[in-house]
mmCIF file of C-alpha atoms in Angstrom:
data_model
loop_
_atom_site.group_PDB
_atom_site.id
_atom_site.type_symbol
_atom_site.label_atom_id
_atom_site.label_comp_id
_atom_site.label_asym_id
_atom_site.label_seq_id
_atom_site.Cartn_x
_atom_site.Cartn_y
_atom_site.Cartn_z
ATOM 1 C CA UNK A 1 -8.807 1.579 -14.242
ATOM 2 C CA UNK A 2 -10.688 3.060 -17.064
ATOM 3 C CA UNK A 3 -8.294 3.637 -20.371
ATOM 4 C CA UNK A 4 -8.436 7.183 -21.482
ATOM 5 C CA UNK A 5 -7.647 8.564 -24.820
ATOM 6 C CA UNK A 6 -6.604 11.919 -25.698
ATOM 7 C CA UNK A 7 -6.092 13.500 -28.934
ATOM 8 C CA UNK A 8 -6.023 16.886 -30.544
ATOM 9 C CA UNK A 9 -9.114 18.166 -32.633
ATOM 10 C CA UNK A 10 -10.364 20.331 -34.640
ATOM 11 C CA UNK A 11 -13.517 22.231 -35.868
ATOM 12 C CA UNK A 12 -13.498 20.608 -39.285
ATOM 13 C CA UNK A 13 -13.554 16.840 -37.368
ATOM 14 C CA UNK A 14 -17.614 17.338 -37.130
ATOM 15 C CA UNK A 15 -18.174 20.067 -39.139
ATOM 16 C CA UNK A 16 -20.534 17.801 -41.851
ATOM 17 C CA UNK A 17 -23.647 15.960 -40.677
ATOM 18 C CA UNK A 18 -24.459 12.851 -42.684
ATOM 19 C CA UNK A 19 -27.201 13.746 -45.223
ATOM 20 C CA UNK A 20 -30.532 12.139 -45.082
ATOM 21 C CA UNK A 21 -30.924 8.868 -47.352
ATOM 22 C CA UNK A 22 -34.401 8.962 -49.452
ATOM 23 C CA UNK A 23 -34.353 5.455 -49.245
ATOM 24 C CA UNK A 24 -35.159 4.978 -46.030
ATOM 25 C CA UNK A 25 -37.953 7.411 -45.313
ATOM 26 C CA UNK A 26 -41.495 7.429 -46.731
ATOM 27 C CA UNK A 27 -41.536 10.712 -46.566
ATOM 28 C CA UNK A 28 -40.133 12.853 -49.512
ATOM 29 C CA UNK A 29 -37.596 15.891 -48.743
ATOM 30 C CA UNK A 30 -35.165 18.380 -50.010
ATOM 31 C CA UNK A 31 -32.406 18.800 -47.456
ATOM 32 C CA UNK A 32 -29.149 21.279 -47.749
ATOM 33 C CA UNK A 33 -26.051 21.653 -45.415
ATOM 34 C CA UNK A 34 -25.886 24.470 -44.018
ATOM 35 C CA UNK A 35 -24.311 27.911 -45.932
ATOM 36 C CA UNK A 36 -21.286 28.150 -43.608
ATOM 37 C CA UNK A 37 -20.223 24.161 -43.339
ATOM 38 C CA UNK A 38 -20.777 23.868 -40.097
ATOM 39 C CA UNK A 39 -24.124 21.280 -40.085
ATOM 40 C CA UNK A 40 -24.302 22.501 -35.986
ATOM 41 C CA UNK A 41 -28.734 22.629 -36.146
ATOM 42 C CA UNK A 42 -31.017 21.564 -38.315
ATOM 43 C CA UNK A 43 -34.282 23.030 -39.263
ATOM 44 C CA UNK A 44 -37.146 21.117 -40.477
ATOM 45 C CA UNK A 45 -39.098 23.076 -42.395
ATOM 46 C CA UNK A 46 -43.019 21.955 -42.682
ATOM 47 C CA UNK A 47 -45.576 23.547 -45.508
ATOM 48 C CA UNK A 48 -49.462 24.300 -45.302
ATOM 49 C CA UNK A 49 -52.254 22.871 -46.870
ATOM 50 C CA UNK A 50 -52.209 23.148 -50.513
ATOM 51 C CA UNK A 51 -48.325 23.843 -50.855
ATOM 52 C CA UNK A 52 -45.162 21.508 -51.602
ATOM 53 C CA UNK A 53 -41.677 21.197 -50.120
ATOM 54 C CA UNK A 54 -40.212 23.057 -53.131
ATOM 55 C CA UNK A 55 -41.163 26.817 -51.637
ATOM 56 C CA UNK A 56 -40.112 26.339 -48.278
ATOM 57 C CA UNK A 57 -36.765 24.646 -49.277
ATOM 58 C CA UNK A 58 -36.092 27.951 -50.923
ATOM 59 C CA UNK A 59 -37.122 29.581 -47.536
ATOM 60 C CA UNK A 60 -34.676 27.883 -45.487
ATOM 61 C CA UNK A 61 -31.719 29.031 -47.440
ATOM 62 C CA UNK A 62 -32.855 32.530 -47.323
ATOM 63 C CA UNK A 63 -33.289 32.847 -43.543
ATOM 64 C CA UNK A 64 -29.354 32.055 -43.743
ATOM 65 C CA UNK A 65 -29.261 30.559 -40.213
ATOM 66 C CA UNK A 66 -25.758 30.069 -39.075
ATOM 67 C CA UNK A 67 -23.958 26.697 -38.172
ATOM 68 C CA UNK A 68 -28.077 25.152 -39.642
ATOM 69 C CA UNK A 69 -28.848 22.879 -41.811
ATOM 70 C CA UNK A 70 -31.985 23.021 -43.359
ATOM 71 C CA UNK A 71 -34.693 19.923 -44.780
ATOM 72 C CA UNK A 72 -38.269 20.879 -46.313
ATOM 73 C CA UNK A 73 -40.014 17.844 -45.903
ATOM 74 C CA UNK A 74 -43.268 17.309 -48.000
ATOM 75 C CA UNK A 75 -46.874 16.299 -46.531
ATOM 76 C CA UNK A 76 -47.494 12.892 -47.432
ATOM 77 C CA UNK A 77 -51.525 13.023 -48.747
ATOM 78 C CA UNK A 78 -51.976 14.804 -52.427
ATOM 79 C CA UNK A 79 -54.934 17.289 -52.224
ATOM 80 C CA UNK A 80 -57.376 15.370 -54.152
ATOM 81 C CA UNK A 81 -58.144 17.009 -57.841
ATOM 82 C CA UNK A 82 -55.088 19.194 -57.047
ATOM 83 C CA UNK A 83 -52.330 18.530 -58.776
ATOM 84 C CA UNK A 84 -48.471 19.244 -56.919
ATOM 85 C CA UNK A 85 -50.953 20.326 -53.647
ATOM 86 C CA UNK A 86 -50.284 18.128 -50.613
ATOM 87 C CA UNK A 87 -52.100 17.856 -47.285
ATOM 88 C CA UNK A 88 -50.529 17.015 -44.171
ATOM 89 C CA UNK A 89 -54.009 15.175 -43.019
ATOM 90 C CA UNK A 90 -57.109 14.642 -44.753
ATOM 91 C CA UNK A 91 -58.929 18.236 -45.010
ATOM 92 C CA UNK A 92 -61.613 17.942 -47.206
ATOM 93 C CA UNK A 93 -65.325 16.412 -47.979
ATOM 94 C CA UNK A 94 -65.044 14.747 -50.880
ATOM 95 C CA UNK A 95 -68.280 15.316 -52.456
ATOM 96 C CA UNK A 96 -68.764 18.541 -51.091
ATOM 97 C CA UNK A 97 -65.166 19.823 -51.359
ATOM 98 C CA UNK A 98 -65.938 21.983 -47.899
ATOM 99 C CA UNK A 99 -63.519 22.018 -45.161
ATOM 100 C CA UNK A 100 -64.051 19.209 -42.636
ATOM 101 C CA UNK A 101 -64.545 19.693 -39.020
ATOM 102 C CA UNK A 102 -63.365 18.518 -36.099
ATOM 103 C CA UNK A 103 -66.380 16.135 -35.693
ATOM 104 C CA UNK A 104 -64.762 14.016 -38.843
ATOM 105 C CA UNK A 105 -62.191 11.551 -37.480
ATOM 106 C CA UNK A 106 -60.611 11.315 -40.274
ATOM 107 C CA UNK A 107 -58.239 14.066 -39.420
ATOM 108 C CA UNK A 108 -57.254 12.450 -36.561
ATOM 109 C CA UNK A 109 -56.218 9.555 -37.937
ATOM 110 C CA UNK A 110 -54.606 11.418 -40.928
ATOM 111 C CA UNK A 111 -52.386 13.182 -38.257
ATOM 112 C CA UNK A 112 -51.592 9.732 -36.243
ATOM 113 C CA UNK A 113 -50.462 8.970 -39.895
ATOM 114 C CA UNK A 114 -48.084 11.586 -39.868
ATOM 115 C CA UNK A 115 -47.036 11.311 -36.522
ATOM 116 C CA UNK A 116 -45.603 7.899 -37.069
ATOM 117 C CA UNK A 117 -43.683 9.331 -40.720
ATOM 118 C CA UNK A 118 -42.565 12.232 -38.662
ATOM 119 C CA UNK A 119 -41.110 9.814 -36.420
ATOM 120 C CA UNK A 120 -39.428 7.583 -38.862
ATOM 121 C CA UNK A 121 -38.018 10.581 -40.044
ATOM 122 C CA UNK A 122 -36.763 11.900 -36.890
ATOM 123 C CA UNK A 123 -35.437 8.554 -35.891
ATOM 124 C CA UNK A 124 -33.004 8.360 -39.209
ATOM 125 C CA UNK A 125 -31.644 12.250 -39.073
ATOM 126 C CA UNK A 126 -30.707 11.500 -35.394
ATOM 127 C CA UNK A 127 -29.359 8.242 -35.285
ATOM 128 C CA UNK A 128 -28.063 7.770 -39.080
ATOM 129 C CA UNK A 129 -27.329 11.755 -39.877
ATOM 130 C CA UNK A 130 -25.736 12.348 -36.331
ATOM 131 C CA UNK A 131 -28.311 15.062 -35.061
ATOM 132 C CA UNK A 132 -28.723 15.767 -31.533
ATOM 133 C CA UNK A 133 -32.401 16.253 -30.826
ATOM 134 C CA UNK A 134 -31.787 19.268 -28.686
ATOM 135 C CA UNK A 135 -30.826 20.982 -31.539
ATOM 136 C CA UNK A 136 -33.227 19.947 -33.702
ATOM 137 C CA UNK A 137 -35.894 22.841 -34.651
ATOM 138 C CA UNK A 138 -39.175 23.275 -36.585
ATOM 139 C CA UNK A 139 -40.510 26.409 -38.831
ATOM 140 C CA UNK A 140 -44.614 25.582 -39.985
ATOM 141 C CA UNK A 141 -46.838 27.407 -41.536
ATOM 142 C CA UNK A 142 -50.825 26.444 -40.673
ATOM 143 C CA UNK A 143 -51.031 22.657 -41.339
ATOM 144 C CA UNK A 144 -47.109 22.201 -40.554
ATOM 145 C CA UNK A 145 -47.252 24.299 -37.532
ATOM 146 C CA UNK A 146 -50.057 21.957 -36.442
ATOM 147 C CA UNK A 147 -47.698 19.054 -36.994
ATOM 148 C CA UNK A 148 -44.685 20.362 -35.926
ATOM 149 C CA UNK A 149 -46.600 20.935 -32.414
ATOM 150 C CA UNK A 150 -48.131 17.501 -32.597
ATOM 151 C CA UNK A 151 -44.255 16.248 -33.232
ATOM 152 C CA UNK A 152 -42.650 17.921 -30.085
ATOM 153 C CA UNK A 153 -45.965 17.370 -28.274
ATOM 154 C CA UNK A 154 -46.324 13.845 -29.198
ATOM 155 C CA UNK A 155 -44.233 12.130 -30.806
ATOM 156 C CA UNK A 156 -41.882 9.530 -29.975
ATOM 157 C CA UNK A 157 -38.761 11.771 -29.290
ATOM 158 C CA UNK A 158 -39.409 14.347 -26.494
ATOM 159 C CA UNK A 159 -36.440 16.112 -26.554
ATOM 160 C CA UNK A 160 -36.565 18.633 -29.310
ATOM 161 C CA UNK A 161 -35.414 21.989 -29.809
ATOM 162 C CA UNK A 162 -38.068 24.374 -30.493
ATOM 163 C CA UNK A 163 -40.840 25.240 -32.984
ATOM 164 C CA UNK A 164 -41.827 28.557 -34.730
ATOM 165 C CA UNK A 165 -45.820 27.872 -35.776
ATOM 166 C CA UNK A 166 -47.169 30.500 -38.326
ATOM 167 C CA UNK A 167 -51.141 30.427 -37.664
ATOM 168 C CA UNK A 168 -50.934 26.891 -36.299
ATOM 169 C CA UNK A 169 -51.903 24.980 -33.799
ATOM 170 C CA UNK A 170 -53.063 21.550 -32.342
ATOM 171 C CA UNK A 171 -56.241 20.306 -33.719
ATOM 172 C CA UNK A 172 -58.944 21.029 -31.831
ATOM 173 C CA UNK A 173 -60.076 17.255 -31.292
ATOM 174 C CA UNK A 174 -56.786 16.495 -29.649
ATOM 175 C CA UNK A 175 -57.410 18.513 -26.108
ATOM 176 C CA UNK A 176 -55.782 16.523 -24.240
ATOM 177 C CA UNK A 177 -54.804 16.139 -20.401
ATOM 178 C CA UNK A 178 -50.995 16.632 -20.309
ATOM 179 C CA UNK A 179 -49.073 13.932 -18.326
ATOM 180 C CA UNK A 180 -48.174 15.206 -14.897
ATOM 181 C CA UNK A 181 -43.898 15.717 -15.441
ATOM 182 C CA UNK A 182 -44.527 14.585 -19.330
ATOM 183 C CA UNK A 183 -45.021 17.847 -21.237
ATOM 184 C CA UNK A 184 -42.628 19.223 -23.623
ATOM 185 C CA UNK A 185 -39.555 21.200 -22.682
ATOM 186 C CA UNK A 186 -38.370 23.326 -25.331
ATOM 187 C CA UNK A 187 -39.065 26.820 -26.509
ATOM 188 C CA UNK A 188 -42.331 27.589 -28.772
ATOM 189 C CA UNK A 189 -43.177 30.898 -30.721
ATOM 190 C CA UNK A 190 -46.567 31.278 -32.428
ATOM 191 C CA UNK A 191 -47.550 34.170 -34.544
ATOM 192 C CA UNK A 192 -51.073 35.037 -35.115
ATOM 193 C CA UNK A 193 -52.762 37.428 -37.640
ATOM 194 C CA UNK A 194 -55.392 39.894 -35.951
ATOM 195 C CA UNK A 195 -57.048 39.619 -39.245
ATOM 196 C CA UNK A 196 -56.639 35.371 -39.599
ATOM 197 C CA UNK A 197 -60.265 34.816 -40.801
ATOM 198 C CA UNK A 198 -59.270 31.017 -40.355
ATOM 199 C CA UNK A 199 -58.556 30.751 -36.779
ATOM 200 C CA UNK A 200 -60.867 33.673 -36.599
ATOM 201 C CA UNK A 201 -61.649 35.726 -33.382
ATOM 202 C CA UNK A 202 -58.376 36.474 -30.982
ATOM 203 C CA UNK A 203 -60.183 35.074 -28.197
ATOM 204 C CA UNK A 204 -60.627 31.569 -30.468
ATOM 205 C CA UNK A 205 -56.465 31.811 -30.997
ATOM 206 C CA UNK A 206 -56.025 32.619 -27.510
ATOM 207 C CA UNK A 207 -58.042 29.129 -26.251
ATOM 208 C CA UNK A 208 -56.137 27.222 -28.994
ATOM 209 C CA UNK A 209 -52.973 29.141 -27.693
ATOM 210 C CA UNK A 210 -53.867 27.875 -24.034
ATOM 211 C CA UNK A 211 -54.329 24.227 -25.858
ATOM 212 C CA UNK A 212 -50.605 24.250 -26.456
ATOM 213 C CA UNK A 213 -49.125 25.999 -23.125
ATOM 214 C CA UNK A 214 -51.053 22.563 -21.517
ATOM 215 C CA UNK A 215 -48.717 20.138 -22.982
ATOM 216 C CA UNK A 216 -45.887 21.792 -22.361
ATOM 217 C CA UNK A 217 -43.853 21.616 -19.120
ATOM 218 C CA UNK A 218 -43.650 24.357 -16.722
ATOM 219 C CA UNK A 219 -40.463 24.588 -17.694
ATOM 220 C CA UNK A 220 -41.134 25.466 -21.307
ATOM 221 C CA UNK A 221 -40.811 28.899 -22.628
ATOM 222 C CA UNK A 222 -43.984 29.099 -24.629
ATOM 223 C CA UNK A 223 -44.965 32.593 -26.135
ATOM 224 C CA UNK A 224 -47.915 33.538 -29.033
ATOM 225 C CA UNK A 225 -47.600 37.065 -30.728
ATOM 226 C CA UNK A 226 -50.243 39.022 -32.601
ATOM 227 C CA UNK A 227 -49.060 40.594 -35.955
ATOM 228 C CA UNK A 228 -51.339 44.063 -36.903
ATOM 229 C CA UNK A 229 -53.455 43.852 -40.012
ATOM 230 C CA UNK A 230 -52.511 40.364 -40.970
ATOM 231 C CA UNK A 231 -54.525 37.461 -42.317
ATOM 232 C CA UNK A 232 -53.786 33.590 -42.270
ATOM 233 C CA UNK A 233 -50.661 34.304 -44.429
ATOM 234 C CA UNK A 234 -46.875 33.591 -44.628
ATOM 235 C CA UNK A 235 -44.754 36.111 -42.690
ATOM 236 C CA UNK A 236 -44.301 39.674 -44.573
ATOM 237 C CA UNK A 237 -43.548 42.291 -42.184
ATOM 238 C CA UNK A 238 -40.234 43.389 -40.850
ATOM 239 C CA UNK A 239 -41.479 42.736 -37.483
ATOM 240 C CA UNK A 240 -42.401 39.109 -37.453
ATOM 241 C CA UNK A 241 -39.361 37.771 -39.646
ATOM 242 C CA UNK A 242 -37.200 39.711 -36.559
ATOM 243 C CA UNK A 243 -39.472 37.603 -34.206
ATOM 244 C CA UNK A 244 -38.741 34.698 -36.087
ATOM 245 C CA UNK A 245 -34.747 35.300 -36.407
ATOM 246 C CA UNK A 246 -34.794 36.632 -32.780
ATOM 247 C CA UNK A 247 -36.254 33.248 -31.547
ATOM 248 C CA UNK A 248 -33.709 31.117 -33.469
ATOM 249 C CA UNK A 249 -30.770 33.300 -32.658
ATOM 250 C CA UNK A 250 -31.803 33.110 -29.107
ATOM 251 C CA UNK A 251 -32.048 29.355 -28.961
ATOM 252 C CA UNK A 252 -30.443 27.687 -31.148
ATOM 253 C CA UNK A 253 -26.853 26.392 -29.671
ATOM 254 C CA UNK A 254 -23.900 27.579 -31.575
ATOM 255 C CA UNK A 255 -20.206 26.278 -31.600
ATOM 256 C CA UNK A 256 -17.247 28.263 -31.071
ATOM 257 C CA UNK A 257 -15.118 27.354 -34.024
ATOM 258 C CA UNK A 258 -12.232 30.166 -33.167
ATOM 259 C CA UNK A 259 -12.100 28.086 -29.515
ATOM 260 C CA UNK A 260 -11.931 24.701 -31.085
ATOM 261 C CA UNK A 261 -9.535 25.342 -33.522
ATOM 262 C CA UNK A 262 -6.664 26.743 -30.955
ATOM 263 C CA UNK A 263 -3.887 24.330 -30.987
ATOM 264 C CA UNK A 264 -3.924 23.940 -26.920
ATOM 265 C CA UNK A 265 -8.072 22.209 -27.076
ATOM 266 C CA UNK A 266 -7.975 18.137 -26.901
ATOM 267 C CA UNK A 267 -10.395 15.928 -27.483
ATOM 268 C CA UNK A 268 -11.034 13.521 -24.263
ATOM 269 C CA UNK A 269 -12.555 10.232 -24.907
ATOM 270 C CA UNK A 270 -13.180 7.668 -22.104
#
């Protein structure tokens, strides 16, 4: 017969999530427990092109998401000639400085790159920090929405929680056939200037929109909203930081602490 062991707990018993260890990550990061102790979520927050952790560490203390836990993580390539600008894949012709295309591979294998740190990195804050993938979410602006998509999409652990991408999206040059049953689960918001001269047209955001709704499973809840007079910027308008807190507040799992702490709740370990 199997032994069972009861015991009374409390909230304060897993309150704290391990922090992350710089040593054993390539990847550099600033992480922060969460405001109200209670290290419930964590959101990974991912810049764009030409931008550093340091900014969007500051962001995820001011979105002041309950029971979260926040870590700005850094792309891994400098921008060349640029100093404190990083790139999350290679982006430019050297001796032209112009944008490259989706014909140059050496995007692709810039993201594979990241794909495999992102990994690493996943792989410590779950099984060393004591994160449950499930509630593990992503906030990327244009370069880190494209790799927070290629993550979930992707990456070696298919069980995350969700991604808000800011004017980002899979690279074009990775259109690929979903898996029949293999697509990801979780919950995906995309905002999208009407103005973004970088994505340009609505009709070319809509295709690379369609792009991501094809490796996701059916049962995904998968949604891209269009933000009035906007360009291919941060969020600034009342209405898409509600989208943005709405999205979080609607999926991201949350503890009772008033239950757990009632002196009549065990704890009921096989």
């Amino acid at each position: 017969m199997q032994n069972i062991s009861v015991q009374a707990t409390s909230a304060s018993q897993r309150n704290k999530a391990t922090p992350p260890n710089a040593k054993k990550v390539k990847l550099q990061f600033d992480y922060l427990p969460s405001q109200d102790g209670i290290d419930q979520n964590l959101l990974i927050l991912l810049h764009g092109l030409g931008d550093s952790r340091s900014p969007f560490a500051k962001l995820g203390q001011q979105l002041k998401l309950p029971q979260t836990a926040t870590i700005s993580i850094q792309a891994p390539e400098p921008v060349p000639y640029l100093e404190g600008c990083y790139q999350w894949f290679p982006s430019f012709d050297m001796l032209t400085g112009d944008l490259l295309t989706p014909a140059n591979p050496e995007r692709m294998k810039g993201l594979l790159r990241t794909r495999q740190l992102m990994d690493e990195i996943l792989q410590h804050l779950i099984n060393d920090c004591g994160f449950n993938p499930s509630n593990i979410f992503f906030f990327g602006f244009s370069q880190g929405g494209t790799v927070a998509l290629d993550t979930v999409c992707f990456g070696k652990v298919r069980n995350l929680g969700g991604v808000v991408s800011i004017s980002g999206y899979l690279l074009e040059e990775q259109r690929v056939d979903r898996r029949l049953g293999d697509g990801y689960a979780g919950y995906v918001l995309i905002t999208q200037g009407e103005k973004d001269t970088t994505i340009g047209s609505k009709a070319e955001a809509e295709k690379r929109f369609k792009a991501v709704e094809q490796q996701c499973a059916a049962s995904a809840e998968v949604s891209q909203v269009f933000i009035t007079n906007k360009d291919h910027t941060m969020p600034s308008s009342e209405r898409e930081w509600r989208l943005i807190h709405t999205f979080f507040g609607k999926n991201m799992p949350r503890r009772n602490i008033e239950l757990e702490n009632m002196s009549d709740v065990y704890l009921v370990n096989p």
